[in-house]
Structure formats: structure tokens, C-alpha cells
Coordinates of C-alpha atoms and ligand atoms in Angstrom, one line a residue:
X5 CA 7.3 -7.7 -27.9
X6 CA 10.1 -9.4 -26.1
X7 CA 8.8 -9.8 -22.2
X8 CA 5.8 -9.0 -20.2
X9 CA 3.2 -6.3 -21.1
X10 CA 4.3 -5.0 -17.9
X11 CA 6.4 -2.5 -20.0
X12 CA 6.3 -3.3 -23.2
X13 CA 3.0 -0.9 -24.1
X14 CA 1.6 -1.0 -27.9
X15 CA 3.3 0.8 -30.9
X16 CA -0.2 2.0 -30.9
X17 CA -0.6 4.3 -27.8
X18 CA 3.0 6.4 -28.8
X19 CA 1.2 10.1 -28.8
X20 CA -0.3 8.9 -26.0
X21 CA -1.0 10.8 -22.8
X22 CA 0.6 8.2 -19.7
X23 CA 1.5 10.2 -17.9
X24 CA 0.6 13.6 -15.8
X25 CA 2.4 16.1 -13.5
X26 CA 3.3 19.0 -11.8
X27 CA 1.7 20.7 -15.6
X28 CA 3.0 18.0 -17.6
X29 CA 2.7 15.1 -19.3
X30 CA 4.1 12.3 -20.8
X31 CA 3.1 10.4 -23.5
X32 CA 4.3 6.2 -24.4
X33 CA 7.0 7.2 -26.6
X34 CA 9.0 9.4 -23.9
X35 CA 7.8 6.5 -21.5
X36 CA 9.1 3.3 -23.7
X37 CA 12.1 5.6 -24.7
X38 CA 13.2 6.7 -21.5
X39 CA 12.7 3.8 -19.9
X40 CA 15.1 2.2 -22.3
X41 CA 17.8 4.2 -22.1
X42 CA 17.9 4.8 -17.9
X43 CA 17.9 0.2 -18.4
X44 CA 21.3 1.1 -20.4
X45 CA 22.7 2.9 -18.3
X46 CA 22.1 0.4 -15.7
X47 CA 23.1 -2.7 -17.3
X48 CA 26.6 -0.4 -18.3
X49 CA 26.5 0.8 -15.3
X50 CA 26.6 -2.7 -13.7
X51 CA 28.9 -4.3 -16.6
X52 CA 26.5 -7.0 -17.4
X53 CA 24.0 -7.6 -20.6
X54 CA 21.3 -8.5 -17.7
X55 CA 21.1 -7.3 -13.9
X56 CA 19.7 -10.7 -13.0
X57 CA 17.6 -10.8 -10.3
X58 CA 20.2 -7.5 -8.5
X59 CA 17.6 -5.3 -6.8
X60 CA 17.9 -1.7 -7.5
X61 CA 16.3 0.6 -4.6
X62 CA 14.8 4.0 -5.5
X63 CA 13.4 7.1 -4.2
X64 CA 11.7 10.0 -5.8
X65 CA 7.8 12.1 -5.7
X66 CA 6.4 9.9 -8.1
X67 CA 6.2 11.0 -11.1
X68 CA 7.4 11.0 -14.8
X69 CA 10.3 9.9 -13.5
X70 CA 8.8 7.1 -10.9
X71 CA 7.8 5.2 -13.1
X72 CA 10.8 5.5 -16.0
X73 CA 12.7 3.9 -13.2
X74 CA 10.5 0.9 -12.5
X75 CA 9.9 0.1 -15.5
X76 CA 14.4 0.8 -16.1
X77 CA 14.4 -1.7 -14.0
X78 CA 12.6 -4.1 -15.6
X79 CA 13.9 -4.1 -18.6
X80 CA 17.5 -4.4 -17.2
X81 CA 16.4 -7.9 -15.4
X82 CA 16.4 -6.2 -11.7
X83 CA 13.8 -6.3 -9.3
X84 CA 12.3 -2.8 -8.3
X85 CA 12.8 -2.2 -4.5
X86 CA 10.9 1.5 -4.0
X87 CA 11.1 3.4 -1.0
X88 CA 9.3 5.8 0.6
X89 CA 10.1 9.7 0.2
X90 CA 8.4 10.3 3.7
X91 CA 10.4 7.9 5.8
X92 CA 13.8 8.9 8.0
X93 CA 16.7 7.3 7.3
X94 CA 16.9 4.8 9.9
X95 CA 13.7 2.8 7.1
X96 CA 15.1 3.6 3.9
X97 CA 18.9 2.2 5.4
X98 CA 16.2 -1.1 6.9
X99 CA 15.0 -1.6 3.1
X100 CA 18.5 -1.0 1.4
X101 CA 20.6 -3.5 3.7
X102 CA 17.1 -6.1 4.0
X103 CA 16.8 -5.6 -0.2
X104 CA 20.5 -6.1 -0.3
X105 CA 20.6 -3.7 -3.2
X106 CA 23.6 -4.2 -5.9
X107 CA 21.9 0.1 -6.9
X108 CA 20.1 3.2 -5.7
X109 CA 18.2 5.5 -8.3
X110 CA 17.4 8.8 -7.1
X111 CA 15.4 11.9 -8.4
X112 CA 15.9 14.9 -7.4
X113 CA 16.0 16.8 -3.4
X114 CA 14.2 14.2 -2.3
X115 CA 16.2 11.0 -4.5
X116 CA 19.2 12.9 -3.7
X117 CA 18.9 12.0 0.2
X118 CA 20.1 8.1 -0.8
X119 CA 23.5 9.5 -2.4
X120 CA 25.4 9.2 0.9
X121 CA 23.9 5.7 1.7
X122 CA 25.1 4.7 -2.2
X123 CA 29.0 6.0 -1.3
X124 CA 28.5 4.4 2.4
X125 CA 28.3 1.1 0.4
X126 CA 30.1 0.4 -2.5
X127 CA 26.1 1.1 -4.8
X128 CA 26.1 3.1 -7.3
X129 CA 23.9 5.8 -7.0
X130 CA 22.6 6.8 -10.9
X131 CA 20.8 9.9 -10.9
X132 CA 16.7 9.1 -11.8
X133 CA 16.3 13.2 -13.6
X134 CA 18.3 13.0 -16.4
X135 CA 19.9 9.3 -17.0
X136 CA 17.1 8.9 -18.4
X137 CA 16.7 12.0 -20.4
X138 CA 17.3 13.4 -23.8
X139 CA 15.5 10.1 -25.2
X140 CA 12.5 11.1 -27.6
X141 CA 10.2 8.5 -28.6
X142 CA 12.5 8.6 -31.9
X143 CA 14.9 6.5 -30.4
X144 CA 14.2 3.6 -30.9
X145 CA 13.8 0.7 -29.7
X146 CA 16.9 -1.3 -30.2
X147 CA 16.0 -4.9 -28.2
X148 CA 19.5 -5.9 -28.6
X149 CA 20.4 -4.3 -26.2
X150 CA 18.2 -5.0 -23.4
X151 CA 17.3 -9.0 -22.3
X152 CA 14.2 -10.6 -22.7
X153 CA 12.1 -11.0 -18.6
X154 CA 10.5 -13.7 -19.0
X155 CA 7.2 -14.0 -16.7
X156 CA 8.7 -15.9 -13.5
X157 CA 11.5 -13.6 -13.0
X158 CA 11.9 -11.3 -9.8
X159 CA 9.6 -8.0 -10.8
X160 CA 8.9 -6.4 -7.4
X161 CA 9.9 -6.3 -4.2
X162 CA 7.4 -5.2 -1.9
X163 CA 7.4 -4.1 2.5
X164 CA 4.6 -4.8 4.4
X165 CA 4.3 -5.6 8.4
X166 CA 4.1 -9.0 9.8
X167 CA 3.2 -10.1 13.3
X168 CA 6.8 -10.1 14.6
X169 CA 10.1 -7.2 14.0
X170 CA 10.6 -4.9 10.6
X171 CA 9.0 -5.1 8.0
X172 CA 9.3 -8.6 5.7
X173 CA 9.9 -8.2 1.9
X174 CA 7.0 -9.8 0.2
X175 CA 8.5 -10.7 -3.3
X176 CA 6.6 -11.2 -6.9
X177 CA 7.6 -12.3 -10.1
X178 CA 6.7 -10.6 -13.4
X179 CA 3.8 -13.2 -14.6
X180 CA 2.3 -11.9 -10.4
X181 CA 1.6 -8.9 -10.8
X182 CA 0.2 -9.6 -14.2
X183 CA -2.0 -11.9 -13.7
X184 CA -2.9 -9.5 -11.0
X185 CA -3.2 -6.6 -13.3
X186 CA -5.7 -8.9 -15.6
X187 CA -8.1 -10.1 -13.3
X188 CA -8.3 -5.9 -12.4
X189 CA -8.9 -4.4 -15.6
X190 CA -11.1 -7.7 -16.4
X191 CA -13.2 -7.4 -12.8
X192 CA -13.8 -2.9 -13.0
X193 CA -13.2 -2.8 -17.4
X194 CA -10.3 -0.2 -17.3
X195 CA -10.3 1.3 -20.5
X196 CA -7.7 3.5 -22.8
X197 CA -9.4 6.3 -22.1
X198 CA -9.2 6.3 -17.9
X199 CA -7.4 8.9 -16.6
X200 CA -6.8 8.0 -12.7
X201 CA -6.9 10.8 -10.4
X202 CA -3.5 9.1 -8.8
X203 CA -2.9 9.6 -4.7
X204 CA -1.4 7.6 -3.4
X205 CA 1.9 6.1 -1.5
X206 CA 4.0 4.2 -4.2
X207 CA 5.9 2.1 -2.0
X208 CA 2.5 0.0 -0.8
X209 CA 0.5 -2.6 -3.6
X210 CA -2.7 -0.6 -3.4
X211 CA -0.8 2.4 -5.1
X212 CA 1.9 0.7 -7.5
X213 CA 0.1 -1.9 -9.3
X214 CA -4.0 -0.7 -9.0
X215 CA -3.9 3.0 -9.4
X216 CA -0.4 2.7 -11.5
X217 CA -0.2 -0.2 -13.2
X218 CA -2.9 -0.9 -14.7
X219 CA -3.8 2.0 -16.2
X220 CA -1.0 1.8 -17.3
X221 CA -1.1 -2.1 -18.7
X222 CA -4.2 -0.6 -19.6
X223 CA -3.2 2.6 -22.3
X224 CA -5.1 4.9 -19.8
X225 CA -3.1 8.4 -18.4
X226 CA -2.1 8.0 -14.5
X227 CA -2.4 11.4 -13.6
X228 CA -0.2 12.6 -10.0
X229 CA -2.2 15.0 -8.4
X230 CA 0.9 15.0 -5.7
X231 CA 0.7 14.7 -1.5
X232 CA -2.7 14.3 -1.0
X233 CA -4.5 17.1 0.0
X234 CA -8.6 17.1 -0.2
X235 CA -10.2 20.7 -1.7
X236 CA -6.9 20.7 -4.0
X237 CA -8.5 16.5 -5.0
X238 CA -11.9 17.3 -4.9
X239 CA -11.5 20.9 -8.0
X240 CA -9.3 17.7 -10.2
X241 CA -11.7 14.9 -9.7
X242 CA -14.5 18.2 -10.0
X243 CA -12.3 19.1 -13.2
X244 CA -14.1 16.5 -15.9
X245 CA -11.1 15.2 -16.9
X246 CA -11.1 12.1 -14.1
X247 CA -12.6 9.1 -15.3
X248 CA -11.1 6.8 -11.4
X249 CA -10.7 7.8 -8.2
X250 CA -8.6 4.9 -6.5
X251 CA -8.5 5.6 -2.4
X252 CA -8.1 4.5 1.0
X253 CA -10.7 5.3 3.2
X254 CA -8.9 7.3 6.0
X255 CA -8.4 9.7 2.8
X256 CA -12.8 9.6 1.6
X257 CA -13.3 10.4 5.0
X258 CA -11.0 13.6 4.8
X259 CA -12.6 13.8 0.9
X260 CA -15.4 14.7 3.1
X261 CA -14.9 17.2 5.7
X262 CA -13.3 19.3 3.3
X263 CA -16.8 19.1 2.0
X264 CA -18.7 19.6 4.8
X265 CA -16.8 23.1 5.6
X266 CA -16.9 24.3 1.9
X267 CA -19.0 26.7 0.4
X268 CA -22.6 25.8 -1.0
X269 CA -21.5 26.8 -4.7
X270 CA -17.4 24.7 -3.7
X271 CA -20.1 22.1 -2.4
X272 CA -22.5 21.4 -6.0
X273 CA -19.9 21.7 -8.1
X274 CA -17.8 19.3 -6.7
X275 CA -20.6 16.7 -6.2
X276 CA -21.5 18.0 -9.7
X277 CA -17.7 17.1 -11.0
X278 CA -17.2 13.8 -8.9
X279 CA -20.4 12.3 -9.8
X280 CA -19.7 11.6 -13.2
X281 CA -16.5 9.6 -12.1
X282 CA -17.2 6.4 -14.2
X283 CA -15.8 4.4 -10.9
X284 CA -14.1 5.1 -7.1
X285 CA -12.4 2.8 -5.1
X286 CA -12.2 2.2 -1.0
X287 CA -9.9 -0.2 -0.1
X288 CA -6.7 -1.6 2.5
X289 CA -8.8 -0.6 5.0
X290 CA -12.7 -1.8 5.9
X291 CA -15.1 1.7 4.8
X292 CA -17.4 2.3 7.0
X293 CA -20.9 1.7 6.6
X294 CA -21.7 5.8 7.2
X295 CA -19.0 7.2 4.9
X296 CA -20.0 4.2 2.4
X297 CA -23.6 5.9 2.8
X298 CA -22.3 9.6 3.3
X299 CA -20.7 9.6 -0.1
X300 CA -23.1 7.9 -2.3
X301 CA -25.1 11.0 -0.3
X302 CA -23.0 13.9 -1.5
X303 CA -21.8 12.0 -5.6
X304 CA -24.2 10.1 -5.6
X305 CA -21.0 7.1 -6.4
X306 CA -20.8 3.8 -4.6
X307 CA -17.7 2.9 -3.6
X308 CA -16.9 0.1 -4.7
X309 CA -15.0 -1.4 -1.7
X310 CA -12.9 -4.1 -2.9
X311 CA -10.1 -6.2 -0.6
X312 CA -6.4 -7.8 -0.9
X313 CA -2.8 -8.0 1.0
X314 CA 0.3 -7.2 -1.0
X315 CA 1.1 -10.8 -0.6
X316 CA -2.2 -11.3 -2.9
X317 CA -2.5 -8.3 -4.3
X318 CA -5.9 -8.7 -4.9
X319 CA -8.8 -10.9 -3.8
X320 CA -12.4 -10.0 -3.4
X321 CA -14.3 -7.3 -4.2
X322 CA -17.8 -6.3 -5.1
X323 CA -19.2 -6.5 -8.5
X324 CA -18.7 -2.5 -11.2
X325 CA -22.3 -3.5 -12.4
X326 CA -24.0 -5.5 -10.0
X327 CA -25.3 -4.5 -6.0
X328 CA -21.4 -2.8 -4.0
X329 CA -23.1 -4.0 -0.7
X330 CA -21.9 -1.5 2.2
X331 CA -18.9 -3.3 4.9
X332 CA -18.3 -6.7 2.4
X333 CA -16.1 -6.9 -0.1
X334 CA -17.5 -9.0 -2.5
X335 CA -17.2 -11.8 -4.4
X336 CA -12.9 -13.6 -5.6
X337 CA -12.4 -11.0 -8.3
X338 CA -11.4 -12.4 -12.0
X339 CA -9.2 -15.7 -11.2
X340 CA -8.4 -15.5 -8.0
X341 CA -8.9 -18.8 -5.5
X342 CA -10.5 -18.2 -2.4
X343 CA -11.6 -20.3 0.5
X344 CA -12.9 -19.8 4.0
X345 CA -11.5 -21.8 7.1
X346 CA -11.9 -22.9 10.6
X347 CA -8.6 -22.4 11.6
X348 CA -7.9 -25.2 14.5
X349 CA -9.9 -28.1 12.0
X350 CA -8.8 -26.8 8.6
X351 CA -12.6 -27.5 8.1
X352 CA -13.8 -25.0 4.3
X353 CA -16.2 -23.7 5.2
X354 CA -17.0 -21.8 2.0
X355 CA -15.4 -21.7 -1.5
X356 CA -16.2 -18.4 -3.3
X357 CA -19.3 -18.0 -3.3
X358 CA -20.6 -21.6 -2.1
X359 CA -21.5 -21.5 1.5
X360 CA -20.7 -25.3 3.9
X361 CA -21.6 -23.9 6.7
X362 CA -23.7 -21.1 6.8
X363 CA -23.2 -18.0 8.6
X364 CA -20.0 -19.7 10.3
X365 CA -16.3 -17.6 9.8
X366 CA -13.0 -18.5 8.9
X367 CA -9.8 -17.4 7.7
X368 CA -9.6 -16.3 4.1
X369 CA -7.5 -18.1 2.7
X370 CA -6.3 -17.8 -1.7
X371 CA -4.4 -19.7 -4.3
X372 CA -4.1 -18.3 -8.0
X373 CA -1.3 -16.6 -10.0
X374 CA -1.4 -13.7 -8.6
X375 CA 0.2 -14.8 -5.5
X376 CA 3.2 -14.5 -4.5
X377 CA 6.8 -16.0 -4.7
X378 CA 8.5 -15.6 -1.0
X379 CA 9.2 -13.0 1.3
X380 CA 12.9 -12.2 0.7
X381 CA 14.8 -14.3 2.6
X382 CA 12.5 -15.4 5.0
X383 CA 12.8 -19.3 3.6
X384 CA 11.0 -20.3 7.1
X385 CA 8.5 -17.0 7.8
X386 CA 7.5 -18.1 3.1
X387 CA 6.7 -22.6 4.1
X388 CA 4.4 -20.6 7.1
X389 CA 2.6 -18.8 4.9
X390 CA 1.1 -21.7 3.7
X391 CA -1.1 -24.8 4.0
X392 CA -1.1 -26.6 0.4
X393 CA -0.5 -24.5 -1.4
X394 CA -3.3 -22.2 0.0
X395 CA -1.6 -18.7 1.1
X396 CA -3.1 -18.4 5.1
X397 CA -3.8 -14.3 4.8
X398 CA -4.9 -14.4 9.3
X399 CA -7.5 -12.1 8.1
X400 CA -11.4 -13.8 9.6
X401 CA -14.7 -13.2 7.1
X402 CA -18.0 -14.9 6.9
X403 CA -19.5 -15.5 3.7
X404 CA -23.4 -13.4 4.2
X405 CA -25.6 -13.9 1.2
X406 CA -23.5 -14.0 -1.1
X407 CA -20.8 -11.5 -0.2
X408 CA -17.6 -12.4 2.1
X409 CA -17.3 -10.0 4.9
X410 CA -14.6 -8.8 7.8
X411 CA -14.3 -9.1 10.8
X412 CA -10.8 -7.6 11.2
X413 CA -7.4 -9.4 11.9
X414 CA -7.2 -12.6 13.9
X415 CA -3.6 -10.8 15.4
X416 CA -4.2 -8.1 17.9
X417 CA -0.3 -6.8 17.0
X418 CA -1.7 -6.5 13.0
X419 CA -2.6 -2.5 13.4
X420 CA -4.4 0.1 10.6
X421 CA -4.2 3.7 10.9
X422 CA -4.4 5.8 7.2
X423 CA -5.0 2.7 5.5
X424 CA -0.8 1.6 6.7
X425 CA -0.4 -1.5 8.3
X426 CA 1.4 -1.4 10.9
X427 CA 2.7 -4.1 13.3
X428 CA 2.8 -3.8 16.8
X429 CA 5.5 -5.2 18.0
X430 CA 8.3 -3.3 15.3
X431 CA 7.5 0.4 16.9
X432 CA 7.0 -2.4 20.6
X433 CA 10.0 -3.2 20.4
X434 CA 12.2 -0.6 18.9
X435 CA 11.0 1.7 22.8
X436 CA 12.3 -1.0 24.6
X437 CA 15.7 -0.2 23.5
X438 CA 15.1 3.6 24.6
X439 CA 16.6 4.0 28.0
X440 CA 14.2 5.4 29.8
X441 CA 11.3 2.7 29.1
X442 CA 11.2 -0.8 31.1
X443 CA 8.5 -2.7 29.1
X444 CA 5.9 -1.5 26.9
X445 CA 2.0 -2.1 25.2
X446 CA 1.5 -1.0 21.6
X447 CA -2.6 -0.5 20.4
X448 CA -5.0 0.0 18.4
X449 CA -7.7 2.9 19.4
X450 CA -10.5 2.5 17.0
X451 CA -11.0 6.1 15.3
X452 CA -13.4 7.2 12.8
X453 CA -11.4 8.6 10.5
X454 CA -7.8 6.5 10.7
X455 CA -9.6 3.4 10.6
X456 CA -6.9 3.7 14.0
X457 CA -4.9 4.9 16.2
X458 CA -1.8 3.6 17.3
X459 CA -1.4 3.2 21.4
X460 CA 1.7 3.0 23.2
X461 CA 1.3 2.9 27.7
X462 CA 5.1 2.7 29.0
X463 CA 6.1 1.7 31.5
X464 CA 8.8 4.0 32.4
X465 CA 12.2 3.2 34.2
X466 CA 12.7 3.8 37.4
X467 CA 12.5 8.1 38.2
X468 CA 11.2 9.0 35.0
X469 CA 7.6 8.3 34.0
X470 CA 4.9 10.9 35.8
X471 CA 4.4 13.1 37.8
X472 CA 5.3 16.0 35.6
X473 CA 5.1 13.1 33.0
X474 CA 7.4 14.4 30.4
X475 CA 8.5 10.9 28.6
X476 CA 6.0 10.8 26.0
X477 CA 6.6 14.5 25.3
X478 CA 10.6 12.9 24.4
X479 CA 9.9 9.7 22.9
X480 CA 7.5 11.6 20.5
X481 CA 10.4 12.9 19.0
X482 CA 12.5 10.0 18.8
X483 CA 10.3 7.8 17.9
X484 CA 9.8 10.6 14.0
X485 CA 13.7 10.1 13.7
X486 CA 13.6 5.6 13.3
X487 CA 10.2 4.8 12.1
X488 CA 7.8 6.2 9.5
X489 CA 5.7 8.6 10.6
X490 CA 1.5 6.8 10.3
X491 CA 3.7 4.5 12.9
X492 CA 4.7 7.0 15.7
X493 CA 2.0 7.4 18.2
X494 CA -0.8 9.9 18.9
X495 CA -1.6 8.1 22.1
X496 CA 0.4 7.2 25.1
X497 CA -0.3 6.3 28.8
X498 CA 2.3 5.7 32.3
X499 CA 1.2 2.8 33.3
X500 CA 3.0 0.6 36.8
X501 CA 2.8 -2.3 34.7
X502 CA 1.4 -3.6 32.0
X503 CA -2.4 -6.1 31.9
X504 CA -1.0 -9.6 32.0
X505 CA -2.3 -12.9 32.0
X506 CA -1.6 -15.8 34.8
X507 CA 0.8 -16.6 32.5
X508 CA 2.5 -13.7 32.5
X509 CA 1.8 -13.2 28.6
X510 CA 1.0 -9.4 28.4
X511 CA -3.9 -8.4 27.3
X512 CA -4.1 -6.2 25.1
X513 CA -7.9 -5.8 24.9
X514 CA -6.6 -4.8 28.3
X515 CA -4.6 -1.9 27.3
X516 CA -6.9 -1.2 24.6
X517 CA -9.4 -0.4 27.6
X518 CA -6.8 1.6 29.8
X519 CA -6.6 4.5 26.5
X520 CA -10.6 4.3 27.2
X521 CA -10.1 5.6 31.4
X522 CA -10.7 8.5 32.6
X523 CA -7.7 9.9 33.4
X524 CA -6.4 9.6 37.1
X525 CA -6.2 12.3 39.4
X526 CA -3.6 14.5 39.4
Ligands
MCA610 C1 -1.2 11.5 10.4 N1 -2.2 12.2 11.7 C2 -2.7 11.2 11.9 C3 -2.3 9.6 11.8 N2 -1.3 10.0 11.0 N3 -3.2 11.1 13.9 C4 -4.3 9.1 13.7 N4 -3.3 8.5 13.4 C5 -2.8 8.6 11.9 N5 -2.2 7.3 11.6 C6 -1.8 12.8 12.8 C7 -1.8 14.2 12.9 O1 -2.6 15.0 13.6 C8 -0.8 13.9 11.9 O2 0.3 16.2 11.9 C9 -1.8 15.7 11.1 O3 -2.6 14.1 10.4 C10 -1.5 14.7 9.2 O4 -0.6 13.9 9.4 P1 -1.3 13.5 7.7 O5 0.2 12.3 7.3 O6 -0.4 15.0 7.4 O7 -1.7 12.6 6.7 P2 -1.7 13.5 5.3 O8 -0.4 13.5 4.6 O9 -3.0 14.0 5.3 O10 -1.8 11.1 5.5 C11 -3.3 11.1 5.5 C12 -3.2 10.0 4.6 C13 -1.6 8.5 4.4 C14 -2.8 10.5 2.9 C15 -5.0 9.5 4.4 O11 -2.1 8.2 5.0 C16 -2.2 7.7 2.3 O12 -1.4 8.1 2.2 N6 -2.5 6.5 3.5 C17 -2.3 5.4 2.2 C18 -2.2 3.8 2.5 C19 -2.2 3.3 2.2 O13 -2.2 3.4 -0.2 N7 -2.1 2.1 1.6 C20 -2.2 0.9 0.9 C21 -1.4 0.2 2.1 P3 1.5 15.5 12.3 O14 2.0 14.3 11.7 O15 2.3 16.7 12.2 O16 1.0 15.1 14.7 S1 -2.4 -1.6 1.6 C22 -2.3 -2.3 -0.1 O17 -0.9 -1.8 -0.8 C23 -3.0 -3.5 0.7 C24 -2.3 -4.2 -0.7 C25 -4.6 -3.2 0.2 O18 -5.5 -4.1 0.0 O19 -5.5 -2.0 -0.6
AMP611 P1 -1.0 -5.1 3.7 O1 -0.4 -6.1 4.2 O2 -1.0 -3.4 3.5 O3 -0.9 -5.5 2.2 O4 -3.1 -4.8 3.9 C1 -3.0 -6.4 3.8 C2 -4.5 -5.8 5.0 O5 -5.6 -5.5 4.6 C3 -5.1 -6.7 5.1 O6 -4.3 -8.7 5.4 C4 -7.0 -6.5 5.6 O7 -6.4 -6.9 6.9 C5 -6.8 -5.0 5.1 N1 -7.8 -4.7 4.1 C6 -7.3 -5.0 2.7 N2 -8.7 -3.9 2.2 C7 -9.2 -3.5 3.4 C8 -11.0 -3.8 3.2 N3 -11.1 -3.9 1.7 N4 -11.5 -3.9 4.3 C9 -10.9 -4.4 5.6 N5 -10.1 -4.7 5.7 C10 -9.3 -4.5 4.7

């Protein structure tokens, strides 16, 4: 083996199925051979023996090509920067430029969207649909032509929203990703015979590491379900071929609605099939207790809820064997150092599962081998994110009877909708660039299915607001062209002024209350 096991499957798995997508199944042998070939192609394109941490952006639908590309970038010594197929061009351009990508790889019609951006920037575009094609397991390893990759080399940049402006790149090394994976393999008992139904986006930790890298590290199979469709997902869960499922609460809410809408015999078939899975996990946002209970009624499964963050991987989890307690995220995962701290004083309220100040809530702080290295090219923000080596998550929690319960984010400007973390400030900054918007405030409105719904209160420029209130209708498509779909406000309101305190600061709770108020008489 020439480096971390992240992309070095056991030779014994050569004939085992690694990836199923679009009706085809591909073995670990094919994955190994094709990723080696694409890695050599990337190195030839760069005229180098090692990409030495060059960032390589890649865009394709979830499937075998995605995994080949991810592994190829790693084998060639590059940093993998996954781009999201659902994103409009400005979001994709932002990531390409912020990461300062040296090459781009695209596959299929989706991937061709980044051919022009590559040309405009004078960087190579590689066709990921065929660059590694033609390789077979019998191509055999050719270790001499590929660099050896140490565990401390950076492997991936994932973009995450923060309290300020545009998303930041979170850099993780091979060793950090491997520590994250090992912790979950241990806690959730990944087995070689598992098959996961994968329905998550592949530009966030949940979809990339938990649901993809973990099974591949264990020699298990990953079945990509295509874009999420509740009835199709139920059919696969009921097929008897799936053993693991991981999703965000919104997906479980959508599955429950589809079950409610189905006829009796379909319901029985779905419930029986899903009930036979080994493990069903929920995370990325709070799972409502009612959803936990309904899921148990429908499938017999007590969902395993866990807590994570792009910067730390996974931090807390309900137990695999022990009691899974609704409304909680359990205990620290193996290898994770966790403290609950009173932020104002730095007083440690709890460490691990031991409470020093029982019942007092505080900020979760994390330390451990899976914690990220840095925000890409943002040394000041990186420094500000740690105190004495502990990462400040910004999440508030309390330890109750040995289980952590999350109470929410410390910042009102971080929203969660559909499991996506969204910066209110990023949306506000964009809206303020529109000529008809004098000012605005973006907030999250609690929503049973989505966690929060994005809502925007607008102060229009004179003559741009009511009557007729066409401004939101004009803004909606304008925002969609510029921001990811999940960042688009779903509720709009035009106001004469935003609620502010004596210092002139916008009061976000008062803005939220505006959306609860009955509509003003017309
Ligand atoms: C869409 N709609 C919404 C929202 N989005 N309504 C309210 N709020 C929203 N955010 C409505 C619109 O009417 C929309 O139509 C319609 O729903 C369908 O939207 P669509 O986007 O097609 O929905 P979907 O494709 O079914 O997507 C829902 C989804 C998706 C599958 C739940 O959001 C998803 O994949 N979420 C997972 C995110 C994730 O993986 N997060 C992990 C990051 P229209 O738009 O046309 O009006 S967190 C992480 O990685 C950490 C480490 C962790 O802990 O896991
Ligand atoms: P992200 O930055 O997209 O990785 O999102 C991480 C954030 O998601 C955390 O800081 C939490 O606020 C939230 N989160 C993750 N898992 C859970 C959970 N089980 N319950 C509540 N919030 C969660």
C-alpha cells in the first residue's frame, strides 16, 4: 500500500461490487483501475509527477464517475473540490475561483457546464466520462507512476456557510477523513456485506464521507438512488437488497408523507421491507421527536440520530446497541474529544459524558484527529475558530442523563433548511445588490418538514414596493440565477422599515415575528 487506505481497497475485494448506479454495477477492481488511469491522465495534463495539493474541481451526477474522479484526484496528489450539479453558474464559479482550481473534471451533460469556465480561466478541462475508461481490473496496479500520499496531505475542500458572507472552504487531510471514517466504522458497525442506498448531495460531508467514503472503506456497496424521489426510495428500501440508509430529517418527512399517501398493501410492503434494514441514521438537522416516533410506528426502526459539522466530521451519536433517545444526539463518538463550555468565561460545564455543572447549557467544543486543518486561505478565520486547540462549533447543547441535547445555534444568521446550512448574511448581501432593494433581513421560520424556511423582509426603494407588491415575484427568479436553490427565500414581505434596537441593529426575532403576523389589510 502506498498511502492511506482511503483509496486503496483490499485486493481481496477486486470482484466485489463497489458502486451501483443507473442499472450498472462496478467492482472495486474497476474503480481501482479507472481511478489509476484517470490519475495518470491528470498528471500527464499537468506535466507533473505529483499534483502537490493542486485543487481539482469536479462536476458530475452522483454515480461511478464521481467516485473514480475523487479517487483519481487523491491518487495524483490533488485536493478534491466537488461542485454541485444543482448550483447555478455563479455558485460554481465562486467555488472554482475561491479554491483557485488548477484543473476541472466534468462528466456527461452536467459536467460540460464547466468546460467554458475552464477555458475562460485558462485551466485544463478533463472529460471524466472517458478519461479513465477502457481500464479494467487487469490493467493492474502501477504504483511507480503515481505519487505516494501521506496522511497529512490535504485531500478535500468542502464549502460551508458561515456567519459572514460567502461560503468558506473547509480543508481536510487524508488522515482527518480517515479518522472520521474509522470512528463511524467502529460506532455503527459498517460491514463488507452492507449496501447503502445513497440519496444525498455529494458536496457535503454527510453525502461524501458518511454515506460514500465509509462504505467504500469497509468494502461495502454504494447504490446511488438518483435525485431523491420518495416512492422510488421506498421501493429500494423495501427491495431486501439495502441494509443501511442515511438521510436528513426533511427526507424522512417526505418519506412519511409518501407512506401516508400510499394504499394499504403498498404501505405494508414498504414497512416490512424497510424494517429489515440493519441501520437507519438521521442527521444534519434536528429530527423532530414526532418524526422519530412516526418512523418507529411505520418501520419499527428507532432512527439513530447523530450530530456533525463540516469542520469536525461527526461528533456525537446515539448508540448503535444501547437506547436511542429521541430529541438527543447521544454521546461523543470514538476518538472525539468533546467539551461543553460556558462561552463568556470558558468554564467547562461537561466533558465527554461527565457533567460538572449538571443542567447548564453551553457551547459544544470539539478536538480530535478528525477535526479539519484550516479554512482555505482564511488564516484569521481559522485562528478565530479555535481556543486552545478546541474547535468552537457555535452549537448550544445540554447534557441530560448522559445524552446531549442540542438547543440550537448561537448565531441567528445560520439557518438550516432541508439539512443545508445557509448563511442569512450571504442572501442579504446579494439582495442588497438589487437596485429595487434598499435594505433587507433574512431569517429562518420554523417548518415541520424543512426545519426552517428561508424568509426575507424587504425595504424596497421608493416606488418599488406595494401596492401590487410585484417585487418578490421579480426577485425570486433573480435570486435563483445567482444562488443555490436551497438558499432561495420561500417567504417574502415588504416593510417600510426593519425592526431595530436603540443601537440601530436589526432585531432578527422581531423580523421572524413579522412573518407570523396576519397580512396587513389591503
Ligand atoms: C425546496 N422547497 C422548499 C425548500 N426547498 N421549501 C421550503 N424550504 C426549502 N428549503 C420546496 C419548493 O416548493 C420546491 O420547488 C419543492 O420543495 C421541491 O424542491 P426540491 O429542491 O426539488 O426538493 P428535493 O429535491 O426533494 O430536495 C429536498 C431534499 C434536499 C432531498 C431534502 O434538500 C436534500 O438533498 N437535502 C440534503 C442536504 C444535505 O445533505 N445536507 C448535509 C449537509 P421549487 O424550488 O421548484 O419551488 S450538513 C453536513 O454534511 C453535516 C456534516 C452533517 O451533520 O451532516
Ligand atoms: P454543516 O456546516 O452543513 O456541516 O452543518 C453543521 C450543523 O448542522 C451543525 O453545526 C449543527 O448546527 C447542525 N446539525 C448537524 N446534525 C444535527 C442534529 N442531529 N441535530 C441538530 N442540528 C444538527
